[in-house]
mmCIF file of C-alpha atoms and ligand atoms in Angstrom:
data_model
loop_
_atom_site.group_PDB
_atom_site.id
_atom_site.type_symbol
_atom_site.label_atom_id
_atom_site.label_comp_id
_atom_site.label_asym_id
_atom_site.label_seq_id
_atom_site.Cartn_x
_atom_site.Cartn_y
_atom_site.Cartn_z
ATOM 1 C CA UNK A 1 41.149 16.744 -18.223
ATOM 2 C CA UNK A 2 42.799 16.280 -14.850
ATOM 3 C CA UNK A 3 46.528 16.442 -14.348
ATOM 4 C CA UNK A 4 48.846 14.405 -12.186
ATOM 5 C CA UNK A 5 49.606 16.245 -8.927
ATOM 6 C CA UNK A 6 53.244 16.256 -7.836
ATOM 7 C CA UNK A 7 54.126 16.485 -4.124
ATOM 8 C CA UNK A 8 54.119 18.814 -2.179
ATOM 9 C CA UNK A 9 50.468 19.775 -2.640
ATOM 10 C CA UNK A 10 47.769 20.286 0.012
ATOM 11 C CA UNK A 11 45.354 17.852 -1.646
ATOM 12 C CA UNK A 12 47.822 15.012 -1.037
ATOM 13 C CA UNK A 13 47.630 15.744 2.722
ATOM 14 C CA UNK A 14 43.835 15.826 2.957
ATOM 15 C CA UNK A 15 41.513 13.011 4.062
ATOM 16 C CA UNK A 16 39.371 12.246 0.996
ATOM 17 C CA UNK A 17 35.556 12.186 0.998
ATOM 18 C CA UNK A 18 33.523 8.963 0.524
ATOM 19 C CA UNK A 19 31.971 8.350 -2.886
ATOM 20 C CA UNK A 20 28.161 8.342 -2.584
ATOM 21 C CA UNK A 21 26.999 8.674 -6.195
ATOM 22 C CA UNK A 22 27.739 5.886 -8.658
ATOM 23 C CA UNK A 23 26.959 7.487 -12.005
ATOM 24 C CA UNK A 24 28.437 8.199 -15.412
ATOM 25 C CA UNK A 25 30.597 11.031 -14.025
ATOM 26 C CA UNK A 26 32.284 8.545 -11.706
ATOM 27 C CA UNK A 27 32.849 6.177 -14.608
ATOM 28 C CA UNK A 28 34.433 9.004 -16.638
ATOM 29 C CA UNK A 29 36.768 9.894 -13.762
ATOM 30 C CA UNK A 30 37.824 6.259 -13.405
ATOM 31 C CA UNK A 31 38.494 5.963 -17.156
ATOM 32 C CA UNK A 32 40.602 9.106 -17.017
ATOM 33 C CA UNK A 33 42.535 7.733 -14.035
ATOM 34 C CA UNK A 34 43.374 4.543 -15.951
ATOM 35 C CA UNK A 35 44.583 6.679 -18.883
ATOM 36 C CA UNK A 36 46.836 8.838 -16.683
ATOM 37 C CA UNK A 37 48.163 5.779 -14.833
ATOM 38 C CA UNK A 38 48.986 4.035 -18.108
ATOM 39 C CA UNK A 39 50.673 7.121 -19.562
ATOM 40 C CA UNK A 40 52.833 7.447 -16.439
ATOM 41 C CA UNK A 41 53.575 3.691 -16.276
ATOM 42 C CA UNK A 42 52.126 3.284 -12.801
ATOM 43 C CA UNK A 43 50.442 0.289 -11.162
ATOM 44 C CA UNK A 44 48.207 2.385 -8.903
ATOM 45 C CA UNK A 45 46.672 5.856 -8.861
ATOM 46 C CA UNK A 46 44.480 7.447 -6.194
ATOM 47 C CA UNK A 47 41.922 10.186 -6.926
ATOM 48 C CA UNK A 48 43.724 12.851 -4.805
ATOM 49 C CA UNK A 49 46.719 12.414 -7.129
ATOM 50 C CA UNK A 50 44.663 13.962 -9.933
ATOM 51 C CA UNK A 51 43.240 16.661 -7.682
ATOM 52 C CA UNK A 52 40.015 14.925 -6.594
ATOM 53 C CA UNK A 53 39.476 14.446 -2.883
ATOM 54 C CA UNK A 54 37.429 11.250 -3.307
ATOM 55 C CA UNK A 55 37.907 7.828 -1.728
ATOM 56 C CA UNK A 56 38.812 5.776 -4.771
ATOM 57 C CA UNK A 57 41.826 4.367 -6.541
ATOM 58 C CA UNK A 58 42.607 2.330 -9.628
ATOM 59 C CA UNK A 59 45.251 -0.371 -9.986
ATOM 60 C CA UNK A 60 46.672 -2.557 -12.725
ATOM 61 C CA UNK A 61 48.758 -5.432 -11.476
ATOM 62 C CA UNK A 62 50.003 -8.183 -13.770
ATOM 63 C CA UNK A 63 47.491 -7.123 -16.405
ATOM 64 C CA UNK A 64 44.524 -7.163 -14.031
ATOM 65 C CA UNK A 65 42.694 -3.872 -13.611
ATOM 66 C CA UNK A 66 40.803 -3.188 -10.414
ATOM 67 C CA UNK A 67 38.865 -0.113 -9.305
ATOM 68 C CA UNK A 68 38.428 0.224 -5.532
ATOM 69 C CA UNK A 69 35.873 2.739 -4.251
ATOM 70 C CA UNK A 70 35.479 3.509 -0.513
ATOM 71 C CA UNK A 71 38.044 0.808 0.357
ATOM 72 C CA UNK A 72 38.498 -0.436 3.929
ATOM 73 C CA UNK A 73 40.960 -2.991 5.250
ATOM 74 C CA UNK A 74 39.275 -5.417 7.661
ATOM 75 C CA UNK A 75 42.140 -7.842 8.213
ATOM 76 C CA UNK A 76 45.895 -7.728 7.855
ATOM 77 C CA UNK A 77 48.659 -10.194 8.540
ATOM 78 C CA UNK A 78 52.420 -10.631 8.191
ATOM 79 C CA UNK A 79 54.914 -8.091 7.003
ATOM 80 C CA UNK A 80 56.712 -7.257 3.799
ATOM 81 C CA UNK A 81 58.851 -4.341 2.640
ATOM 82 C CA UNK A 82 59.853 -3.374 -0.885
ATOM 83 C CA UNK A 83 61.106 -0.178 -2.537
ATOM 84 C CA UNK A 84 57.922 1.606 -3.567
ATOM 85 C CA UNK A 85 57.522 4.291 -6.172
ATOM 86 C CA UNK A 86 54.732 6.867 -6.413
ATOM 87 C CA UNK A 87 53.619 8.846 -9.454
ATOM 88 C CA UNK A 88 53.389 11.993 -7.281
ATOM 89 C CA UNK A 89 57.070 11.596 -6.323
ATOM 90 C CA UNK A 90 59.024 11.297 -9.604
ATOM 91 C CA UNK A 91 62.382 9.616 -9.107
ATOM 92 C CA UNK A 92 61.770 8.800 -5.429
ATOM 93 C CA UNK A 93 61.598 5.292 -3.973
ATOM 94 C CA UNK A 94 60.923 4.448 -0.324
ATOM 95 C CA UNK A 95 61.067 1.099 1.435
ATOM 96 C CA UNK A 96 57.933 0.813 3.598
ATOM 97 C CA UNK A 97 56.884 -1.898 6.058
ATOM 98 C CA UNK A 98 53.472 -3.189 4.986
ATOM 99 C CA UNK A 99 51.215 -6.095 5.841
ATOM 100 C CA UNK A 100 51.778 -9.031 3.505
ATOM 101 C CA UNK A 101 48.169 -10.218 3.434
ATOM 102 C CA UNK A 102 45.093 -8.009 3.662
ATOM 103 C CA UNK A 103 41.358 -8.394 3.330
ATOM 104 C CA UNK A 104 39.873 -5.312 1.739
ATOM 105 C CA UNK A 105 36.226 -4.348 1.223
ATOM 106 C CA UNK A 106 35.197 -1.795 -1.378
ATOM 107 C CA UNK A 107 32.459 -0.725 -3.785
ATOM 108 C CA UNK A 108 32.742 -1.379 -7.502
ATOM 109 C CA UNK A 109 31.691 1.179 -10.141
ATOM 110 C CA UNK A 110 28.039 0.204 -9.709
ATOM 111 C CA UNK A 111 28.233 0.574 -5.924
ATOM 112 C CA UNK A 112 28.235 -3.166 -5.278
ATOM 113 C CA UNK A 113 30.122 -4.284 -2.128
ATOM 114 C CA UNK A 114 33.096 -6.540 -2.836
ATOM 115 C CA UNK A 115 35.531 -8.246 -0.465
ATOM 116 C CA UNK A 116 38.953 -9.546 -1.522
ATOM 117 C CA UNK A 117 41.955 -11.078 0.192
ATOM 118 C CA UNK A 118 45.260 -10.318 -1.537
ATOM 119 C CA UNK A 119 48.962 -10.740 -0.815
ATOM 120 C CA UNK A 120 52.333 -9.539 -2.091
ATOM 121 C CA UNK A 121 52.399 -6.778 -4.697
ATOM 122 C CA UNK A 122 48.621 -6.248 -4.766
ATOM 123 C CA UNK A 123 48.540 -5.998 -0.973
ATOM 124 C CA UNK A 124 51.429 -3.498 -0.937
ATOM 125 C CA UNK A 125 49.889 -1.445 -3.745
ATOM 126 C CA UNK A 126 46.404 -1.324 -2.121
ATOM 127 C CA UNK A 127 47.897 -0.192 1.214
ATOM 128 C CA UNK A 128 49.950 2.505 -0.549
ATOM 129 C CA UNK A 129 46.894 3.801 -2.433
ATOM 130 C CA UNK A 130 44.637 3.649 0.633
ATOM 131 C CA UNK A 131 47.175 5.823 2.467
ATOM 132 C CA UNK A 132 46.646 8.490 -0.232
ATOM 133 C CA UNK A 133 42.913 8.554 0.640
ATOM 134 C CA UNK A 134 43.870 9.295 4.247
ATOM 135 C CA UNK A 135 46.180 12.171 3.326
ATOM 136 C CA UNK A 136 49.235 10.021 3.869
ATOM 137 C CA UNK A 137 52.143 9.338 1.503
ATOM 138 C CA UNK A 138 55.093 6.975 1.675
ATOM 139 C CA UNK A 139 57.477 9.695 2.890
ATOM 140 C CA UNK A 140 55.440 9.900 6.124
ATOM 141 C CA UNK A 141 57.195 6.644 7.078
ATOM 142 C CA UNK A 142 60.596 8.380 6.903
ATOM 143 C CA UNK A 143 62.466 10.556 9.402
ATOM 144 C CA UNK A 144 61.704 14.314 9.281
ATOM 145 C CA UNK A 145 65.218 14.987 7.953
ATOM 146 C CA UNK A 146 64.830 12.582 5.048
ATOM 147 C CA UNK A 147 61.344 13.943 4.367
ATOM 148 C CA UNK A 148 62.562 17.531 4.071
ATOM 149 C CA UNK A 149 65.423 16.413 1.821
ATOM 150 C CA UNK A 150 62.919 14.781 -0.571
ATOM 151 C CA UNK A 151 60.515 17.745 -0.384
ATOM 152 C CA UNK A 152 63.291 20.227 -1.219
ATOM 153 C CA UNK A 153 64.339 18.082 -4.167
ATOM 154 C CA UNK A 154 60.767 17.919 -5.517
ATOM 155 C CA UNK A 155 60.220 21.656 -4.980
ATOM 156 C CA UNK A 156 63.374 22.437 -6.934
ATOM 157 C CA UNK A 157 62.173 20.148 -9.716
ATOM 158 C CA UNK A 158 58.704 21.756 -9.775
ATOM 159 C CA UNK A 159 60.172 25.269 -9.863
ATOM 160 C CA UNK A 160 62.480 24.254 -12.687
ATOM 161 C CA UNK A 161 59.484 23.116 -14.700
ATOM 162 C CA UNK A 162 57.343 26.191 -14.056
HETATM 163 CO CO1 CO B 1 51.401 6.990 -4.477
#
């Protein structure tokens, strides 16, 4: 069983590896990711957040589940900014400028290529999760001072738990 990784952690700063094998192991990982995401009340969870440096994430937005493997954004338009949360940053929200509309290509669990155009919350969520696959988190959009404030807060919290 994998556990949710809380920032700071090196795996959250690493560029994840493409998924090349679409087998039962992959399906088991994805099922586990949905379980962890549900337990933590999230709408998106990327594989590095459970300690796996693989290019995939799961989302559940307005009751619709979607698994995106090897995702790539081919088109983006407009801008939107909302306060985002992240399961790896408990209690932290950050307002990030994102594209409002994106076209995203990805593989499904069977390896089939899929292309989707989404806007609003789904677009914001997919961009946030795709950042995780590139070793980027939402605090990277903040000033260094604000970043270190958040990191210190999370470190104190982690030490308190240990
Ligand atoms: Co996140």
